[in-house]
mmCIF file of C-alpha atoms in Angstrom:
data_model
loop_
_atom_site.group_PDB
_atom_site.id
_atom_site.type_symbol
_atom_site.label_atom_id
_atom_site.label_comp_id
_atom_site.label_asym_id
_atom_site.label_seq_id
_atom_site.Cartn_x
_atom_site.Cartn_y
_atom_site.Cartn_z
ATOM 1 C CA UNK Z 120 -13.341 -3.678 12.998
ATOM 2 C CA UNK Z 121 -10.064 -2.792 14.631
ATOM 3 C CA UNK Z 122 -8.749 -6.347 14.644
ATOM 4 C CA UNK Z 123 -7.453 -6.068 11.105
ATOM 5 C CA UNK Z 124 -3.784 -5.593 10.438
ATOM 6 C CA UNK Z 125 -3.338 -3.434 7.396
ATOM 7 C CA UNK Z 126 0.388 -2.957 7.080
ATOM 8 C CA UNK Z 127 1.995 -0.300 4.906
ATOM 9 C CA UNK Z 128 5.474 -0.614 3.461
ATOM 10 C CA UNK Z 129 7.361 2.639 2.821
ATOM 11 C CA UNK Z 130 8.284 3.041 -0.847
ATOM 12 C CA UNK Z 131 10.450 6.121 -0.266
ATOM 13 C CA UNK Z 132 11.515 8.721 2.292
ATOM 14 C CA UNK Z 133 11.314 12.496 2.325
ATOM 15 C CA UNK Z 134 14.587 14.397 2.501
ATOM 16 C CA UNK Z 135 13.795 17.959 3.540
ATOM 17 C CA UNK Z 136 15.133 20.954 5.425
ATOM 18 C CA UNK Z 137 11.996 20.712 7.596
ATOM 19 C CA UNK Z 138 12.774 18.890 10.814
ATOM 20 C CA UNK Z 139 10.430 20.402 13.371
ATOM 21 C CA UNK Z 140 6.671 20.235 13.216
ATOM 22 C CA UNK Z 141 6.223 23.466 15.157
ATOM 23 C CA UNK Z 142 7.857 25.483 12.395
ATOM 24 C CA UNK Z 143 6.613 23.501 9.389
ATOM 25 C CA UNK Z 144 3.931 25.053 7.156
ATOM 26 C CA UNK Z 145 0.459 23.593 7.586
ATOM 27 C CA UNK Z 146 -0.094 22.913 3.889
ATOM 28 C CA UNK Z 147 2.093 22.666 0.803
ATOM 29 C CA UNK Z 148 0.800 25.922 -0.628
ATOM 30 C CA UNK Z 149 1.585 27.853 2.543
ATOM 31 C CA UNK Z 150 5.300 28.299 1.977
ATOM 32 C CA UNK Z 151 6.508 24.695 2.097
ATOM 33 C CA UNK Z 152 9.988 24.139 0.672
ATOM 34 C CA UNK Z 153 11.034 21.975 -2.222
ATOM 35 C CA UNK Z 154 12.184 18.549 -1.043
ATOM 36 C CA UNK Z 155 13.607 15.285 -2.318
ATOM 37 C CA UNK Z 156 11.795 11.966 -2.367
ATOM 38 C CA UNK Z 157 14.338 9.140 -2.098
ATOM 39 C CA UNK Z 158 12.817 6.033 -3.623
ATOM 40 C CA UNK Z 159 13.544 2.534 -2.328
ATOM 41 C CA UNK Z 160 15.516 0.595 -4.981
ATOM 42 C CA UNK Z 161 13.070 -2.281 -4.511
ATOM 43 C CA UNK Z 162 10.349 -0.278 -6.292
ATOM 44 C CA UNK Z 163 12.536 1.402 -8.933
ATOM 45 C CA UNK Z 164 10.456 0.064 -11.826
ATOM 46 C CA UNK Z 165 7.405 1.790 -10.409
ATOM 47 C CA UNK Z 166 8.798 5.300 -10.995
ATOM 48 C CA UNK Z 167 10.253 4.729 -14.458
ATOM 49 C CA UNK Z 168 7.496 6.647 -16.263
ATOM 50 C CA UNK Z 169 7.448 9.725 -14.019
ATOM 51 C CA UNK Z 170 8.586 12.857 -15.862
ATOM 52 C CA UNK Z 171 9.883 16.287 -14.911
ATOM 53 C CA UNK Z 172 7.071 18.833 -14.950
ATOM 54 C CA UNK Z 173 4.377 16.356 -13.978
ATOM 55 C CA UNK Z 174 1.997 17.056 -11.096
ATOM 56 C CA UNK Z 175 1.509 14.041 -8.857
ATOM 57 C CA UNK Z 176 -0.192 13.146 -5.592
ATOM 58 C CA UNK Z 177 2.154 11.951 -2.864
ATOM 59 C CA UNK Z 178 0.833 10.029 0.139
ATOM 60 C CA UNK Z 179 2.960 10.064 3.273
ATOM 61 C CA UNK Z 180 2.850 8.497 6.713
ATOM 62 C CA UNK Z 181 3.038 11.396 9.159
ATOM 63 C CA UNK Z 182 5.036 9.577 11.786
ATOM 64 C CA UNK Z 183 5.399 12.341 14.370
ATOM 65 C CA UNK Z 184 1.725 12.815 15.164
ATOM 66 C CA UNK Z 185 -0.932 11.657 17.607
ATOM 67 C CA UNK Z 186 -3.374 8.953 16.561
ATOM 68 C CA UNK Z 187 -5.677 9.094 19.588
ATOM 69 C CA UNK Z 188 -7.305 12.364 18.563
ATOM 70 C CA UNK Z 189 -10.888 12.678 17.273
ATOM 71 C CA UNK Z 190 -11.472 16.404 17.841
ATOM 72 C CA UNK Z 191 -8.989 19.075 16.797
ATOM 73 C CA UNK Z 192 -8.747 22.840 16.996
ATOM 74 C CA UNK Z 193 -8.595 24.153 13.416
ATOM 75 C CA UNK Z 194 -5.016 25.140 12.547
ATOM 76 C CA UNK Z 195 -4.020 24.365 16.135
ATOM 77 C CA UNK Z 196 -5.697 27.565 17.341
ATOM 78 C CA UNK Z 197 -7.146 27.063 20.806
ATOM 79 C CA UNK Z 198 -9.453 30.057 20.295
ATOM 80 C CA UNK Z 199 -11.327 28.184 17.577
ATOM 81 C CA UNK Z 200 -13.874 25.550 18.631
ATOM 82 C CA UNK Z 201 -12.795 21.933 18.081
ATOM 83 C CA UNK Z 202 -14.109 20.045 15.056
ATOM 84 C CA UNK Z 203 -14.320 16.354 14.235
ATOM 85 C CA UNK Z 204 -10.996 15.206 12.836
ATOM 86 C CA UNK Z 205 -12.558 13.999 9.575
ATOM 87 C CA UNK Z 206 -13.570 17.603 8.865
ATOM 88 C CA UNK Z 207 -9.948 18.647 9.312
ATOM 89 C CA UNK Z 208 -6.620 18.185 7.557
ATOM 90 C CA UNK Z 209 -4.827 17.953 10.915
ATOM 91 C CA UNK Z 210 -1.886 15.519 10.837
ATOM 92 C CA UNK Z 211 -3.128 14.239 14.203
ATOM 93 C CA UNK Z 212 -5.707 11.607 13.186
ATOM 94 C CA UNK Z 213 -6.378 7.863 13.556
ATOM 95 C CA UNK Z 214 -4.456 6.997 10.380
ATOM 96 C CA UNK Z 215 -1.891 9.778 9.869
ATOM 97 C CA UNK Z 216 -1.795 9.794 6.089
ATOM 98 C CA UNK Z 217 -0.624 12.998 4.441
ATOM 99 C CA UNK Z 218 -1.994 13.927 1.020
ATOM 100 C CA UNK Z 219 0.206 16.287 -1.001
ATOM 101 C CA UNK Z 220 -0.019 17.579 -4.548
ATOM 102 C CA UNK Z 221 3.461 18.395 -5.846
ATOM 103 C CA UNK Z 222 5.234 19.103 -9.124
ATOM 104 C CA UNK Z 223 8.241 17.015 -10.122
ATOM 105 C CA UNK Z 224 11.089 19.527 -10.590
ATOM 106 C CA UNK Z 225 13.917 17.099 -11.348
ATOM 107 C CA UNK Z 226 14.682 13.391 -11.390
ATOM 108 C CA UNK Z 227 18.134 12.095 -10.444
ATOM 109 C CA UNK Z 228 18.126 8.297 -10.576
ATOM 110 C CA UNK Z 229 15.996 7.205 -7.637
ATOM 111 C CA UNK Z 230 15.599 10.734 -6.265
ATOM 112 C CA UNK Z 231 12.666 12.949 -7.190
ATOM 113 C CA UNK Z 232 12.934 16.667 -6.518
ATOM 114 C CA UNK Z 233 9.450 18.043 -5.835
ATOM 115 C CA UNK Z 234 7.860 21.392 -5.063
ATOM 116 C CA UNK Z 235 6.072 22.509 -1.919
ATOM 117 C CA UNK Z 236 6.167 19.475 0.337
ATOM 118 C CA UNK Z 237 5.306 20.212 3.966
ATOM 119 C CA UNK Z 238 6.363 16.770 5.286
ATOM 120 C CA UNK Z 239 9.266 16.583 7.739
ATOM 121 C CA UNK Z 240 12.668 15.119 6.935
ATOM 122 C CA UNK Z 241 12.582 11.324 7.129
ATOM 123 C CA UNK Z 242 8.821 10.996 6.657
ATOM 124 C CA UNK Z 243 7.915 7.693 4.963
ATOM 125 C CA UNK Z 244 6.287 7.970 1.537
ATOM 126 C CA UNK Z 245 3.669 5.283 0.941
ATOM 127 C CA UNK Z 246 2.327 6.019 -2.550
ATOM 128 C CA UNK Z 247 2.639 8.255 -5.601
ATOM 129 C CA UNK Z 248 -0.321 8.628 -7.953
ATOM 130 C CA UNK Z 249 -0.922 10.641 -11.121
ATOM 131 C CA UNK Z 250 -3.712 13.197 -11.153
ATOM 132 C CA UNK Z 251 -6.760 11.928 -12.995
ATOM 133 C CA UNK Z 252 -7.210 13.636 -16.347
ATOM 134 C CA UNK Z 253 -10.316 13.619 -18.516
ATOM 135 C CA UNK Z 254 -11.928 10.200 -18.985
ATOM 136 C CA UNK Z 255 -10.997 10.165 -22.676
ATOM 137 C CA UNK Z 256 -7.279 10.394 -21.842
ATOM 138 C CA UNK Z 257 -7.062 7.638 -19.251
ATOM 139 C CA UNK A 242 13.354 0.774 4.508
ATOM 140 C CA UNK A 243 10.883 -2.055 4.489
ATOM 141 C CA UNK A 244 11.489 -3.042 8.095
ATOM 142 C CA UNK A 245 9.013 -0.510 9.412
ATOM 143 C CA UNK A 246 5.589 -1.587 10.533
ATOM 144 C CA UNK A 247 3.109 1.110 9.680
ATOM 145 C CA UNK A 248 -0.224 -0.292 10.735
ATOM 146 C CA UNK A 249 -3.543 1.148 9.618
ATOM 147 C CA UNK A 250 -6.742 0.772 11.600
ATOM 148 C CA UNK A 251 -9.995 0.798 9.615
ATOM 149 C CA UNK A 252 -12.274 3.646 10.675
ATOM 150 C CA UNK A 253 -15.229 2.443 8.595
ATOM 151 C CA UNK A 254 -16.357 -0.024 5.952
ATOM 152 C CA UNK A 255 -17.928 0.416 2.529
ATOM 153 C CA UNK A 256 -21.380 -1.058 2.014
ATOM 154 C CA UNK A 257 -21.993 -1.255 -1.728
ATOM 155 C CA UNK A 258 -23.760 -3.235 -4.421
ATOM 156 C CA UNK A 259 -20.323 -3.731 -6.007
ATOM 157 C CA UNK A 260 -18.923 -7.118 -5.056
ATOM 158 C CA UNK A 261 -16.784 -8.136 -8.000
ATOM 159 C CA UNK A 262 -13.740 -6.272 -9.206
ATOM 160 C CA UNK A 263 -14.150 -7.452 -12.792
ATOM 161 C CA UNK A 264 -17.428 -5.579 -13.156
ATOM 162 C CA UNK A 265 -16.602 -2.531 -10.997
ATOM 163 C CA UNK A 266 -15.994 0.825 -12.672
ATOM 164 C CA UNK A 267 -12.349 1.887 -12.804
ATOM 165 C CA UNK A 268 -12.963 5.350 -11.321
ATOM 166 C CA UNK A 269 -15.755 7.025 -9.386
ATOM 167 C CA UNK A 270 -16.748 9.218 -12.322
ATOM 168 C CA UNK A 271 -17.098 6.244 -14.667
ATOM 169 C CA UNK A 272 -20.499 5.070 -13.518
ATOM 170 C CA UNK A 273 -19.746 4.053 -9.928
ATOM 171 C CA UNK A 274 -22.828 3.648 -7.743
ATOM 172 C CA UNK A 275 -23.735 5.497 -4.588
ATOM 173 C CA UNK A 276 -22.654 3.588 -1.493
ATOM 174 C CA UNK A 277 -22.752 3.722 2.290
ATOM 175 C CA UNK A 278 -19.790 4.262 4.562
ATOM 176 C CA UNK A 279 -20.444 2.579 7.915
ATOM 177 C CA UNK A 280 -18.350 4.307 10.540
ATOM 178 C CA UNK A 281 -16.832 2.482 13.512
ATOM 179 C CA UNK A 282 -18.515 3.709 16.727
ATOM 180 C CA UNK A 283 -15.026 4.125 18.215
ATOM 181 C CA UNK A 284 -14.421 7.170 15.970
ATOM 182 C CA UNK A 285 -17.939 8.631 16.076
ATOM 183 C CA UNK A 286 -16.716 12.015 17.334
ATOM 184 C CA UNK A 287 -14.526 12.354 14.258
ATOM 185 C CA UNK A 288 -17.493 12.585 11.865
ATOM 186 C CA UNK A 289 -19.672 14.902 13.935
ATOM 187 C CA UNK A 290 -19.001 17.956 11.751
ATOM 188 C CA UNK A 291 -19.555 16.314 8.358
ATOM 189 C CA UNK A 292 -22.594 17.749 6.563
ATOM 190 C CA UNK A 293 -24.875 16.647 3.732
ATOM 191 C CA UNK A 294 -23.792 18.243 0.471
ATOM 192 C CA UNK A 295 -20.110 18.374 1.370
ATOM 193 C CA UNK A 296 -17.451 17.007 -0.985
ATOM 194 C CA UNK A 297 -14.844 14.944 0.845
ATOM 195 C CA UNK A 298 -11.858 12.764 0.049
ATOM 196 C CA UNK A 299 -12.187 9.153 1.162
ATOM 197 C CA UNK A 300 -9.132 6.919 1.480
ATOM 198 C CA UNK A 301 -9.719 3.179 1.309
ATOM 199 C CA UNK A 302 -7.622 0.035 1.640
ATOM 200 C CA UNK A 303 -8.217 -1.906 -1.572
ATOM 201 C CA UNK A 304 -8.012 -5.326 -0.004
ATOM 202 C CA UNK A 305 -8.636 -7.491 -3.055
ATOM 203 C CA UNK A 306 -5.609 -6.456 -5.068
ATOM 204 C CA UNK A 307 -2.007 -7.512 -5.753
ATOM 205 C CA UNK A 308 0.823 -5.731 -3.969
ATOM 206 C CA UNK A 309 3.738 -7.319 -5.845
ATOM 207 C CA UNK A 310 3.159 -5.329 -9.021
ATOM 208 C CA UNK A 311 5.424 -2.493 -10.240
ATOM 209 C CA UNK A 312 4.381 -2.354 -13.905
ATOM 210 C CA UNK A 313 0.755 -2.298 -15.019
ATOM 211 C CA UNK A 314 -1.109 -2.220 -18.316
ATOM 212 C CA UNK A 315 -3.156 1.004 -18.355
ATOM 213 C CA UNK A 316 -6.797 0.217 -17.644
ATOM 214 C CA UNK A 317 -5.932 -3.493 -17.644
ATOM 215 C CA UNK A 318 -5.604 -3.445 -21.446
ATOM 216 C CA UNK A 319 -2.938 -5.887 -22.567
ATOM 217 C CA UNK A 320 -2.652 -4.070 -25.907
ATOM 218 C CA UNK A 321 -1.273 -0.995 -24.150
ATOM 219 C CA UNK A 322 2.390 -1.019 -23.075
ATOM 220 C CA UNK A 323 2.986 -1.392 -19.325
ATOM 221 C CA UNK A 324 3.801 1.683 -17.256
ATOM 222 C CA UNK A 325 5.374 2.134 -13.849
ATOM 223 C CA UNK A 326 2.705 1.708 -11.192
ATOM 224 C CA UNK A 327 3.327 5.191 -9.746
ATOM 225 C CA UNK A 328 2.218 6.639 -13.094
ATOM 226 C CA UNK A 329 -1.032 4.676 -12.800
ATOM 227 C CA UNK A 330 -4.139 4.641 -10.634
ATOM 228 C CA UNK A 331 -4.241 0.840 -10.767
ATOM 229 C CA UNK A 332 -5.526 -0.695 -7.519
ATOM 230 C CA UNK A 333 -2.684 -3.228 -7.839
ATOM 231 C CA UNK A 334 0.239 -1.398 -6.176
ATOM 232 C CA UNK A 335 2.642 -1.803 -3.232
ATOM 233 C CA UNK A 336 0.315 0.032 -0.826
ATOM 234 C CA UNK A 337 -3.223 -0.422 -2.170
ATOM 235 C CA UNK A 338 -4.716 2.858 -1.043
ATOM 236 C CA UNK A 339 -7.744 4.090 -2.954
ATOM 237 C CA UNK A 340 -8.321 7.840 -3.259
ATOM 238 C CA UNK A 341 -11.932 8.852 -3.925
ATOM 239 C CA UNK A 342 -13.668 12.210 -4.097
ATOM 240 C CA UNK A 343 -17.315 11.835 -3.152
ATOM 241 C CA UNK A 344 -20.277 13.980 -2.168
ATOM 242 C CA UNK A 345 -22.118 13.255 1.080
ATOM 243 C CA UNK A 346 -25.738 12.606 0.051
ATOM 244 C CA UNK A 347 -27.171 11.717 3.455
ATOM 245 C CA UNK A 348 -26.112 11.030 7.021
ATOM 246 C CA UNK A 349 -27.939 8.476 9.157
ATOM 247 C CA UNK A 350 -26.242 8.213 12.541
ATOM 248 C CA UNK A 351 -22.924 6.501 11.869
ATOM 249 C CA UNK A 352 -23.733 5.832 8.213
ATOM 250 C CA UNK A 353 -22.734 8.222 5.437
ATOM 251 C CA UNK A 354 -24.420 7.875 2.049
ATOM 252 C CA UNK A 355 -21.990 9.019 -0.640
ATOM 253 C CA UNK A 356 -21.971 9.414 -4.406
ATOM 254 C CA UNK A 357 -19.880 7.580 -6.990
ATOM 255 C CA UNK A 358 -17.731 5.240 -4.944
ATOM 256 C CA UNK A 359 -16.030 2.505 -6.970
ATOM 257 C CA UNK A 360 -14.804 0.507 -3.929
ATOM 258 C CA UNK A 361 -16.157 -3.006 -3.419
ATOM 259 C CA UNK A 362 -18.519 -4.013 -0.636
ATOM 260 C CA UNK A 363 -16.622 -4.534 2.627
ATOM 261 C CA UNK A 364 -13.615 -2.410 1.662
ATOM 262 C CA UNK A 365 -11.980 -0.842 4.749
ATOM 263 C CA UNK A 366 -12.060 2.963 4.903
ATOM 264 C CA UNK A 367 -8.928 4.431 6.489
ATOM 265 C CA UNK A 368 -9.475 8.196 6.360
ATOM 266 C CA UNK A 369 -11.884 10.964 5.404
ATOM 267 C CA UNK A 370 -10.538 14.453 4.659
ATOM 268 C CA UNK A 371 -12.150 17.719 3.612
ATOM 269 C CA UNK A 372 -11.095 19.293 0.332
ATOM 270 C CA UNK A 373 -8.724 22.200 0.869
ATOM 271 C CA UNK A 374 -10.418 25.521 0.191
ATOM 272 C CA UNK A 375 -8.706 28.877 -0.302
ATOM 273 C CA UNK A 376 -6.001 29.678 2.269
ATOM 274 C CA UNK A 377 -8.099 32.505 3.713
ATOM 275 C CA UNK A 378 -10.907 30.090 4.631
ATOM 276 C CA UNK A 379 -8.851 27.438 6.405
#
């Protein structure tokens, strides 16, 4: 199975005051700062219908993590027994994809200001998706 | 920005009765069938703490889609005006990552039986994550 080459292309980058994993919050709702998402001009059309006030899902590529990890201590606490990585939100995992729900606070051209993003400065963004509403409104 | 090589490694594959995109449901809660996720033995430790009855998020690589699309007609309906792809859950997008919330119905060794998965047979699975509960329970 591992012969495949599934290659992601960054569509944006995070610009944040967070630069150090050891001091970053573990999740967006645990005190993460607002941040900017700087969108690649090549995909400008893709963001044209995003609006201030909207909640969206942002997927990131957590590029300062370990991919060779299958068991993790919850919340990095060595006093807690290790669990399988797929029962954990640890950024250390075989495919280090971060999943973040944020609110769009402002839009300035190709820059999106968003709430509560725990990704570090420079982190590649690989997708933005709307939340799914009721079936009748899709 | 697009010079980076961010390479995903499949951790599992979907085994499903769905084989044709044109007849697949658009979302898991729109009549998608139960399916099996066949986990790569190389990451067996990672699933050891998953339990029947749990709701998890599954990320897939939607490998039968178009990546050169920035505007899409909602729900493929040509009578609806196109929207920017990042305001859409269309599988056609620059990085074709599918985001699915499923319930684990059964576990048989390295095979997970899950509810309502709209991914086609053979689709690579790239991550499994627990839902985030209240901060106090993390």
